Coordinates of C-alpha atoms and ligand atoms in Angstrom, one line a residue:
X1 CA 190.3 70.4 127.5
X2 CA 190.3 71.5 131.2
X3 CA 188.1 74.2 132.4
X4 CA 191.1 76.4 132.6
X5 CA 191.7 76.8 128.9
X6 CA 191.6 80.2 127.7
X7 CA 189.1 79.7 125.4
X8 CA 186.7 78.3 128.3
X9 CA 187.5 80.8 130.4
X10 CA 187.2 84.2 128.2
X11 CA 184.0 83.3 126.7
X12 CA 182.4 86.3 128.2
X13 CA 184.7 88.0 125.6
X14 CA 182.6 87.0 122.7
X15 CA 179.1 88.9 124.3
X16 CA 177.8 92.3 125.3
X17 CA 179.3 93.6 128.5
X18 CA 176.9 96.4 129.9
X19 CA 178.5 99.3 131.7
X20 CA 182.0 98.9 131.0
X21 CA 184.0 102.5 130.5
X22 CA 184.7 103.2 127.3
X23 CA 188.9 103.3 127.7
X24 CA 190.8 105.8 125.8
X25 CA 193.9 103.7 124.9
X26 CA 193.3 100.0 124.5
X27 CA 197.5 99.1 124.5
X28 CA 197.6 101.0 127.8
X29 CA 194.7 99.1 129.3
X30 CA 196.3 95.8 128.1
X31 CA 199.6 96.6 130.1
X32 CA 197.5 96.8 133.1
X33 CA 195.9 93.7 132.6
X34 CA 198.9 91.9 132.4
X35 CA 200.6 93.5 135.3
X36 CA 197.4 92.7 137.6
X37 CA 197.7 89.1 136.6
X38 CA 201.2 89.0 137.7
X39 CA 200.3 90.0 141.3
X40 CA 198.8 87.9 144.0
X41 CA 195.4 87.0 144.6
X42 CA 193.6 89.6 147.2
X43 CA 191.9 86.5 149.0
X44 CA 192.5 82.5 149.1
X45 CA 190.3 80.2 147.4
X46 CA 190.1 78.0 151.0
X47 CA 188.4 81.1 152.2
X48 CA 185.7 81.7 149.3
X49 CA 184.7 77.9 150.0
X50 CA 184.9 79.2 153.8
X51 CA 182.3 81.9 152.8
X52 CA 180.1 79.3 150.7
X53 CA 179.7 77.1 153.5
X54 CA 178.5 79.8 155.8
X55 CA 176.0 80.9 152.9
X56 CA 174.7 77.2 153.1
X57 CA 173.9 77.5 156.8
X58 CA 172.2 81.1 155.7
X59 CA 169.9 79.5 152.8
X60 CA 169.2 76.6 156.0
X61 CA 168.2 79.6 158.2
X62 CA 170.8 78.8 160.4
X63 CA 172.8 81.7 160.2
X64 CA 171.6 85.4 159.0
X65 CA 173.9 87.4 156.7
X66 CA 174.5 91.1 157.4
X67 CA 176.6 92.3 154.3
X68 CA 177.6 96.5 154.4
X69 CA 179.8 99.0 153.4
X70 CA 180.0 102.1 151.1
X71 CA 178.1 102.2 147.9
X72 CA 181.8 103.3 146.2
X73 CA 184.7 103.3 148.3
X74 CA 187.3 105.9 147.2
X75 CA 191.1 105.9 147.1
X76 CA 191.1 108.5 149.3
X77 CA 188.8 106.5 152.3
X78 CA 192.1 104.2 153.4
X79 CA 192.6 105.7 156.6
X80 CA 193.1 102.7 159.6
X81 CA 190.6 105.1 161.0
X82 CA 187.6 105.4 158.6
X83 CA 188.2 101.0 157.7
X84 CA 188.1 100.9 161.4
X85 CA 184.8 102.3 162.0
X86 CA 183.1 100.7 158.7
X87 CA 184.2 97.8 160.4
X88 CA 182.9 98.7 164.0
X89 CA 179.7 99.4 162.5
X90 CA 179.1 96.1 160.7
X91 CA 180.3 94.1 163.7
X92 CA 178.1 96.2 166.5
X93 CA 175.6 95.5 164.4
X94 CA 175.9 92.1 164.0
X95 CA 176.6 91.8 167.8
X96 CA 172.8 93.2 168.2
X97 CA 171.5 90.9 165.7
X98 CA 173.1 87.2 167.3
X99 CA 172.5 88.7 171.2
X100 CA 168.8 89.1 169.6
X101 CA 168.3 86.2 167.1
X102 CA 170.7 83.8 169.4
X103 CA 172.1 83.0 165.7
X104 CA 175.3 83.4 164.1
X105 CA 175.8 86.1 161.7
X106 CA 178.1 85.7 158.7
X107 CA 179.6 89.1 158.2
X108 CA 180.3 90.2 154.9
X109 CA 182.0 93.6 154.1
X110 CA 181.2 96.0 150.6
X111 CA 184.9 96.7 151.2
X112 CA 188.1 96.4 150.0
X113 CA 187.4 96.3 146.3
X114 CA 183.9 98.4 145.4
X115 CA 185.3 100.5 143.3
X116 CA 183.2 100.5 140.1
X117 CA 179.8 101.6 139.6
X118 CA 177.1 101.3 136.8
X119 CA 175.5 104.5 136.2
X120 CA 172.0 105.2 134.4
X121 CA 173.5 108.0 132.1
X122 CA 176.9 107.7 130.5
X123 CA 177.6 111.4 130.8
X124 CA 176.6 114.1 133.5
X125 CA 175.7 118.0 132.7
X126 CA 176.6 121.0 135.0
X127 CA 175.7 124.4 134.1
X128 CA 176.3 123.5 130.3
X129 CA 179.1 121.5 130.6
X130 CA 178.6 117.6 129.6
X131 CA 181.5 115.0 131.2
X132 CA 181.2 111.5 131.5
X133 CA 179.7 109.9 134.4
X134 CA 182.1 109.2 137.7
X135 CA 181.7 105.3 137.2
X136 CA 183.6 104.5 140.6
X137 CA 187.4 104.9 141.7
X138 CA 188.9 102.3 139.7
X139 CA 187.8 103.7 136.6
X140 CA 187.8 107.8 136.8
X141 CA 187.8 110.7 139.4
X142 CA 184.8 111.9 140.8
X143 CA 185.8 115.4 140.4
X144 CA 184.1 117.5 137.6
X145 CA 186.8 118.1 135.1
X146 CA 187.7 116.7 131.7
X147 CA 191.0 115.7 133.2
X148 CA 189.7 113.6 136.4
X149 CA 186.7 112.0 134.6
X150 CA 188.6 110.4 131.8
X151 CA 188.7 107.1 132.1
X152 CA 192.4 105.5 133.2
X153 CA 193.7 102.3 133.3
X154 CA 196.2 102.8 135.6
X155 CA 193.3 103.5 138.5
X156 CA 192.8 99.5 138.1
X157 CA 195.9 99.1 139.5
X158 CA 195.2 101.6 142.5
X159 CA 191.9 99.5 143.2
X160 CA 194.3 96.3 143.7
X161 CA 196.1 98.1 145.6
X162 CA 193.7 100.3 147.1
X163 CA 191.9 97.1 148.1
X164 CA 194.8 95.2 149.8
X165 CA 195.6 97.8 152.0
X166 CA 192.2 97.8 153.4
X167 CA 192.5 94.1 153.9
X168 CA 195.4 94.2 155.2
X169 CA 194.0 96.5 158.0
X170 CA 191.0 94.4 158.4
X171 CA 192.9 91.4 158.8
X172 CA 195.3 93.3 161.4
X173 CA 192.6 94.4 163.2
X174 CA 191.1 90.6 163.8
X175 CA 194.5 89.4 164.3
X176 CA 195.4 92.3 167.0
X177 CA 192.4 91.5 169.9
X178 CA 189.8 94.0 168.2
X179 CA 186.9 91.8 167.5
X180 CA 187.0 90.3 170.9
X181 CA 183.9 90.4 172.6
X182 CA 185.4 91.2 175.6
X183 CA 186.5 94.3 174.0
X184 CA 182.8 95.4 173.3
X185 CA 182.4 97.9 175.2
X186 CA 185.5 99.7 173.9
X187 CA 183.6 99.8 170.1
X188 CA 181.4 102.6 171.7
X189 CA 183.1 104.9 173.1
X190 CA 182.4 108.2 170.7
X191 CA 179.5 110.1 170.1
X192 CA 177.3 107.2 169.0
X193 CA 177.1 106.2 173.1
X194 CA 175.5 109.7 173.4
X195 CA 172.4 108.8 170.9
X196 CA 169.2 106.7 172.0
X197 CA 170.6 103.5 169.9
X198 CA 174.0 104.2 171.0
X199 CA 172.8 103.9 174.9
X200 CA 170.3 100.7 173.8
X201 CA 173.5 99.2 172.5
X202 CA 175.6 100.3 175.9
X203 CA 173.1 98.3 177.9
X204 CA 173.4 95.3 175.3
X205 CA 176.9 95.0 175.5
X206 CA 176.8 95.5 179.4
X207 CA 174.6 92.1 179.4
X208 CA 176.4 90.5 177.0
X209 CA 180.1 91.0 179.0
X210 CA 178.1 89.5 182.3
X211 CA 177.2 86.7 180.3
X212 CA 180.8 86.3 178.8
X213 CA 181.8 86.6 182.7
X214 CA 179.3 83.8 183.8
X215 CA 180.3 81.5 181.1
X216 CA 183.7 82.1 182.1
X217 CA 182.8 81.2 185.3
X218 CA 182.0 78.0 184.8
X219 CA 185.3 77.7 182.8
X220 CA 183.4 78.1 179.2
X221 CA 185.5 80.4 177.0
X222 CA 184.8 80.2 173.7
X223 CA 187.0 81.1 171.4
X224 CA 184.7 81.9 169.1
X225 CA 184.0 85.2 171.2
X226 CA 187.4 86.1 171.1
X227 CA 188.0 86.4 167.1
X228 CA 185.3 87.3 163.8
X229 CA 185.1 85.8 160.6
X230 CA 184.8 88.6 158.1
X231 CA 184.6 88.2 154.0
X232 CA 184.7 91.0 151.6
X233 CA 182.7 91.7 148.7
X234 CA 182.2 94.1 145.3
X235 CA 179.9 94.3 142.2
X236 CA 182.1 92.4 140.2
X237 CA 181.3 95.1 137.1
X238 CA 184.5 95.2 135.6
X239 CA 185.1 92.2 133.6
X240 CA 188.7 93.3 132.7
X241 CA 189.6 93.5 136.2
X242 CA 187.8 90.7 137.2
X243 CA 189.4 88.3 134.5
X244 CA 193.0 89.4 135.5
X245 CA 192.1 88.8 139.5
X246 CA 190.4 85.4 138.6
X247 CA 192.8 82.1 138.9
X248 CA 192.6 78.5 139.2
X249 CA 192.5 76.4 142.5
X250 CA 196.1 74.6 142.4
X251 CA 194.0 71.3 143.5
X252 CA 190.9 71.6 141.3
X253 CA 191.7 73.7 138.5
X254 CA 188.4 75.2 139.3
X255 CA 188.2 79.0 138.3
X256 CA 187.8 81.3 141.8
X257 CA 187.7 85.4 141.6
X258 CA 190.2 86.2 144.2
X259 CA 189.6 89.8 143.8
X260 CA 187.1 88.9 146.7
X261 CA 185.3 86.4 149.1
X262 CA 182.1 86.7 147.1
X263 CA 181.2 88.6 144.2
X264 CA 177.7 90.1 143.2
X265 CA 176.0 91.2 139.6
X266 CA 174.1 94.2 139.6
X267 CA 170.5 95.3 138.3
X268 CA 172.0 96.6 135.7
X269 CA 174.3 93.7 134.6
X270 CA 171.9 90.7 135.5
X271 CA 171.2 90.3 131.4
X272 CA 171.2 86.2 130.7
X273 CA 173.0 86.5 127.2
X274 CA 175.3 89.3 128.8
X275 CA 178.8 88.6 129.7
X276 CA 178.4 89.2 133.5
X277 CA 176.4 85.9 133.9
X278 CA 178.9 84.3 131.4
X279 CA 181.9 85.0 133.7
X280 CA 180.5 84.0 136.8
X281 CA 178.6 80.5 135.5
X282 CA 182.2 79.8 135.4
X283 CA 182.8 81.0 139.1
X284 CA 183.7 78.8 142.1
X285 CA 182.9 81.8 145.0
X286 CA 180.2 82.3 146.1
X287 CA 178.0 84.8 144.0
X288 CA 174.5 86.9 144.3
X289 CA 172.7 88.5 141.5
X290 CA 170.1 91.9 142.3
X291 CA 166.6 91.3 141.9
X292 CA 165.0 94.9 141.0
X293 CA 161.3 95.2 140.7
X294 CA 161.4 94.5 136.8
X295 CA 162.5 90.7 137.5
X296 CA 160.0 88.2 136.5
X297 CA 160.0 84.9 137.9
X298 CA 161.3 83.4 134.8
X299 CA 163.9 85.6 134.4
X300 CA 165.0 84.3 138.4
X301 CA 164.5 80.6 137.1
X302 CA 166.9 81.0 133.8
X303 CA 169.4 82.7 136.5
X304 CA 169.5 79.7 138.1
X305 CA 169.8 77.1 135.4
X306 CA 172.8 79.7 134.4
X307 CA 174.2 80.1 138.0
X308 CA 173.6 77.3 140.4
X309 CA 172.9 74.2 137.8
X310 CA 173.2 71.9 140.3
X311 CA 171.1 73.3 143.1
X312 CA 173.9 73.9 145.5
X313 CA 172.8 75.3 149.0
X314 CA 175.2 78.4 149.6
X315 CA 176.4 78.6 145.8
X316 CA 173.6 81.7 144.8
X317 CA 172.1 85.0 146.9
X318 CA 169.4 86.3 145.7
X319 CA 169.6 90.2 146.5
X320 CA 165.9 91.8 145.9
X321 CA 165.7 95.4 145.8
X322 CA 161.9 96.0 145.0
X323 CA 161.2 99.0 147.2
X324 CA 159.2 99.5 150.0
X325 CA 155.9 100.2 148.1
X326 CA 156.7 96.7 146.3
X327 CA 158.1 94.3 148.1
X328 CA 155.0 92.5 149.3
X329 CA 153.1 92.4 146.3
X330 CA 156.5 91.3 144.2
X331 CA 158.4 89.0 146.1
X332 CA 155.9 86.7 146.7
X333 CA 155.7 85.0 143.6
X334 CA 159.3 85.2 142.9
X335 CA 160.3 83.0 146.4
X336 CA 157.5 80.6 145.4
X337 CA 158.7 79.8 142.1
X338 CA 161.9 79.9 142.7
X339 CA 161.5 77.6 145.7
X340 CA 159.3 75.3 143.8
X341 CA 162.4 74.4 141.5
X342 CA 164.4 73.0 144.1
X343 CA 166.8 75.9 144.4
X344 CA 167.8 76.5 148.2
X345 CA 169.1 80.2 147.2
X346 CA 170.2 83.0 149.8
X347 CA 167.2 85.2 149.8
X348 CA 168.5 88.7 151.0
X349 CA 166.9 92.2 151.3
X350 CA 168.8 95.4 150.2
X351 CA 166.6 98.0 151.5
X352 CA 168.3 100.8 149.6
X353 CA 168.2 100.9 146.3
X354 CA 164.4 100.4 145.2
X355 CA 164.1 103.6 147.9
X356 CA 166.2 106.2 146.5
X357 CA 164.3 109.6 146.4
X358 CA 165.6 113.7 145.9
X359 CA 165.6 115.5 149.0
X360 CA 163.7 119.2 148.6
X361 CA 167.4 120.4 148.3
X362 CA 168.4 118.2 145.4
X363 CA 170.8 115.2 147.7
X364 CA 169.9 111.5 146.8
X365 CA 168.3 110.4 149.8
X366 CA 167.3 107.5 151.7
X367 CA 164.1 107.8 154.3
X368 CA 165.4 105.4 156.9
X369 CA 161.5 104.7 157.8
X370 CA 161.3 103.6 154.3
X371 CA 164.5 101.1 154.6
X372 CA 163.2 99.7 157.4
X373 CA 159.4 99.4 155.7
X374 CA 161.5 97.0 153.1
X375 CA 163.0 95.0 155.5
X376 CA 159.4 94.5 157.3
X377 CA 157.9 93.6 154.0
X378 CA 160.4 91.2 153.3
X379 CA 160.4 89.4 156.6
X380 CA 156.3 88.9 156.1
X381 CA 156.3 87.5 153.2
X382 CA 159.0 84.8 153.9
X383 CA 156.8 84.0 157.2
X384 CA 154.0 83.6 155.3
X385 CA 155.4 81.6 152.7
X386 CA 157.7 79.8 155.3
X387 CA 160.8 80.2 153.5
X388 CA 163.7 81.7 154.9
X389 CA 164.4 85.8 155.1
X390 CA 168.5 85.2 155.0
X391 CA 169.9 88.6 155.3
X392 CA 170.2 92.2 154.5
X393 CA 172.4 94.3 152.3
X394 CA 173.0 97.5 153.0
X395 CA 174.2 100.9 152.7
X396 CA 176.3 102.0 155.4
X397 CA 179.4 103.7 156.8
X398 CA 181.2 104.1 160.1
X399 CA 181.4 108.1 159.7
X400 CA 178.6 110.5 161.0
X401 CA 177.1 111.8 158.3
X402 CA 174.0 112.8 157.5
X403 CA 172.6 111.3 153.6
X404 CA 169.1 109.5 154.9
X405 CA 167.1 110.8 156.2
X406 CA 165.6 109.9 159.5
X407 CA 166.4 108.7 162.8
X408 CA 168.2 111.5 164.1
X409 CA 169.2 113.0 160.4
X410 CA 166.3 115.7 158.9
X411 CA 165.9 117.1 155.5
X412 CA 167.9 120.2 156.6
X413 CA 170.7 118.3 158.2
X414 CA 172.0 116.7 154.6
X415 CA 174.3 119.4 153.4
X416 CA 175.8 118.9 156.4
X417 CA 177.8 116.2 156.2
X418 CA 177.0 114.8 152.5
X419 CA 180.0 112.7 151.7
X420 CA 179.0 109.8 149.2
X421 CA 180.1 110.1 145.4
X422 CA 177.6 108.0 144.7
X423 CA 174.4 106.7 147.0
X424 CA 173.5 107.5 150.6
X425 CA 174.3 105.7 152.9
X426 CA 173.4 104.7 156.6
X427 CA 176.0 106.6 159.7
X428 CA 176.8 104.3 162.5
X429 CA 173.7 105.3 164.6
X430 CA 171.0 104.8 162.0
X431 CA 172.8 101.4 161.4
X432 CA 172.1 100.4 165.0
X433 CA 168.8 101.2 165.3
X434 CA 168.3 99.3 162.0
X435 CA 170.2 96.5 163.5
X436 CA 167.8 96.8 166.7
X437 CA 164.7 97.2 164.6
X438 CA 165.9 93.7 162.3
X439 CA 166.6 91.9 165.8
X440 CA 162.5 92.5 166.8
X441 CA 161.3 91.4 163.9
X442 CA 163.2 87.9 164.6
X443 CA 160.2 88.2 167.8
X444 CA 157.8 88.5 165.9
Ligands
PEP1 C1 174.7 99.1 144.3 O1 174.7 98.1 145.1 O2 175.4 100.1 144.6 C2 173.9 99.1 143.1 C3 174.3 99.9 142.0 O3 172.9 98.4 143.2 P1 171.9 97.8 142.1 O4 172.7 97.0 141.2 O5 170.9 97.0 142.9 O6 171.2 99.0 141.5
MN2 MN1 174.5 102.0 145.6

């Protein structure tokens, strides 16, 4: 039997998949399914083992991770525009953080393909009326009527091709000139150069380009500055989709999820006799599981056993979202252990989700001073324990709106621009002085 037998690879089939929609017409869904796994893959298997080799370097603390992008993306956020600026943001950022750390940063995007999202209640009441819960793009519409919120199969296909589009601009925007660093200075020319981080990042760029021009000089021109590696990444929630996107490597028969570089499972999805960790034990990408503050350490240990049997540097990110009032006195013991077993995992922070709070007015908010209060704690406890903080994971858009709160965004600025259908998220500027805030705490 080869690993790509059927019966190998649906054996997630047989167990309990959390947080999958409940779809109205089972023949319809099955159409889909077989339609999807007639298309191409979104991303080559050569690139996932790409992305896995940069992770190694991360879990070596060679290389720090940034990974970003909207908690759901929407069909309707395809605009060359609004990919561009998600895209700006992640690589300013990341500019800020190699200038500061003098260490590469593997770039990883929450775009082209997060589309589905676990919710805590199935269904949602407004003034009397009871729907089920928007559960991300690919599933049903975020607008309140029976109608829009019913889950449809046909929306999977949408998120295929929802999701190549936006890769396709990504990749046309590498290919084009627009990550080259001798471009920087063009990334900021909007309102962001008019705020404090936006100037603090003006002068950064200025010293970068007379570096660039020094190097040059002396007849060093690297490549490198001229082009960006960039991966995507999703909560691989639905398995349905999942399955149809995942195919064998021609060479290895070995199973990769092409609907992505690397593939996550949520907090909500993380159970070890589930079907999530079923389906991605069988994985070749690179994956990460969520941490939330209920994780024990033995829960982290069977999750490896399950996940990264063989202990491969790169293979598994740890993703702990404890909250800023928890991070220090939880993640302590959970690096130790998990360290002591041999594991060399990717430990990154999300600083979001364990610090999701209701504004006075009733908006899901974020304070940033809380974000970056995570981050901190995370950073002290890997340099007291001397194991490696790898990365953040993060929250953020390219648009100026205003869903945290802080730096530069108040309480009575979030109806203002409140554009999310699901969390908050970071705007350009709040991600730069995070990026700038990160970059010190390599000083410490
Ligand atoms: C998310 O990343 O949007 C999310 C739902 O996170 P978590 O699984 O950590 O709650
Ligand atoms: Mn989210």
């Amino acid at each position: 039997m080869t690993i790509t037998d059927l019966s190998v690879r649906r054996t997630w089939r047989s167990l309990p998949a959390a947080q999958q929609p409940e779809w109205p017409d089972p023949v319809a869904l099955r159409n889909v399914l077989d339609e999807l796994r007639s298309y191409p893959p979104l991303v080559f298997a050569s690139e996932c083992d790409q992305l896995r080799e940069r992770m190694a370097a991360v879990a070596r603390g060679e290389a720090f991770l940034l990974q970003g992008g909207d908690c759901a993306e929407t069909f309707g956020g395809v605009s060359v525009e609004q990919i561009r600026n998600k895209f700006k943001t992640l690589l300013q950022m990341s500019l800020v953080l190699t200038y500061a750390a003098s260490m590469p940063v593997v770039k990883v995007g929450r775009m082209a393909g997060q589309y589905a999202k676990p919710r805590s209640k199935p269904t949602e009441t407004i003034d009397g009326v009871t729907l089920p819960s928007y559960r991300g793009d690919s599933v049903n519409g975020f607008e309140f009527t029976p109608h829009a919120r019913t889950p449809d199969p046909e929306r999977l296909k949408r998120a295929y091709h929802t999701s190549s589009a936006t890769l396709n601009v990504i990749r046309a925007l590498i290919s084009s000139g627009y990550a080259d660093l001798r471009q920087l200075q063009t990334w900021n020319q909007d309102h962001v150069e008019l705020s404090p981080s936006g100037r603090r990042y003006e002068r950064l760029a200025r010293d970068i380009d007379k570096a660039l021009q020094f190097s040059r000089g002396f007849g060093i021109d690297s490549e490198a500055a001229r082009s960006v590696e960039f991966f995507t990444s999703h909560e691989a929630l639905l398995l349905d989709y999942e399955d149809a996107l995942t195919r064998p490597d021609v060479i290895t028969g070995e199973l990769y999820d092409l609907s992505a570089h690397m593939v996550w499972i949520g907090e909500r999805t993380r159970q070890l006799d589930g079907a999530h960790v079923e389906f991605f034990a069988k994985l070749r990408n690179p994956i990460g599981v969520k941490l939330g503050p209920t994780c024990t350490a033995d829960e982290a240990l069977a999750l490896i056993d399950r996940l990264d049997p063989d202990r491969e540097p790169g293979r598994l990110t740890f993703t702990t979202r404890m909250g800023a009032g928890k991070v220090r006195d939880l993640l302590p013991t959970l690096v130790e252990k998990v360290s002591a077993s041999g594991a060399q995992v990717v430990w990154q922070c999300d600083p979001m989700h364990g610090n999701t709070i209701s504004a006075p007015s009733g908006h899901k908010t974020r304070l940033f001073d809380d974000v970056v209060d995570e981050v901190t704690g995370f950073f002290e406890v890997h340099r007291a324990l001397g194991t490696v903080p790898g990365g953040v994971h993060i929250e953020v858009t390219g648009e100026d709106v205003t869903e945290c709160v802080g730096a530069g965004t108040t309480n009575d600025d979030l109806p203002l621009r409140y554009e999310t259908t699901c969390d908050p998220r970071l705007n350009r500027s709040q991600a730069l002085d995070l990026a700038f805030l990160i970059a010190e705490l390599y000083h410490r």
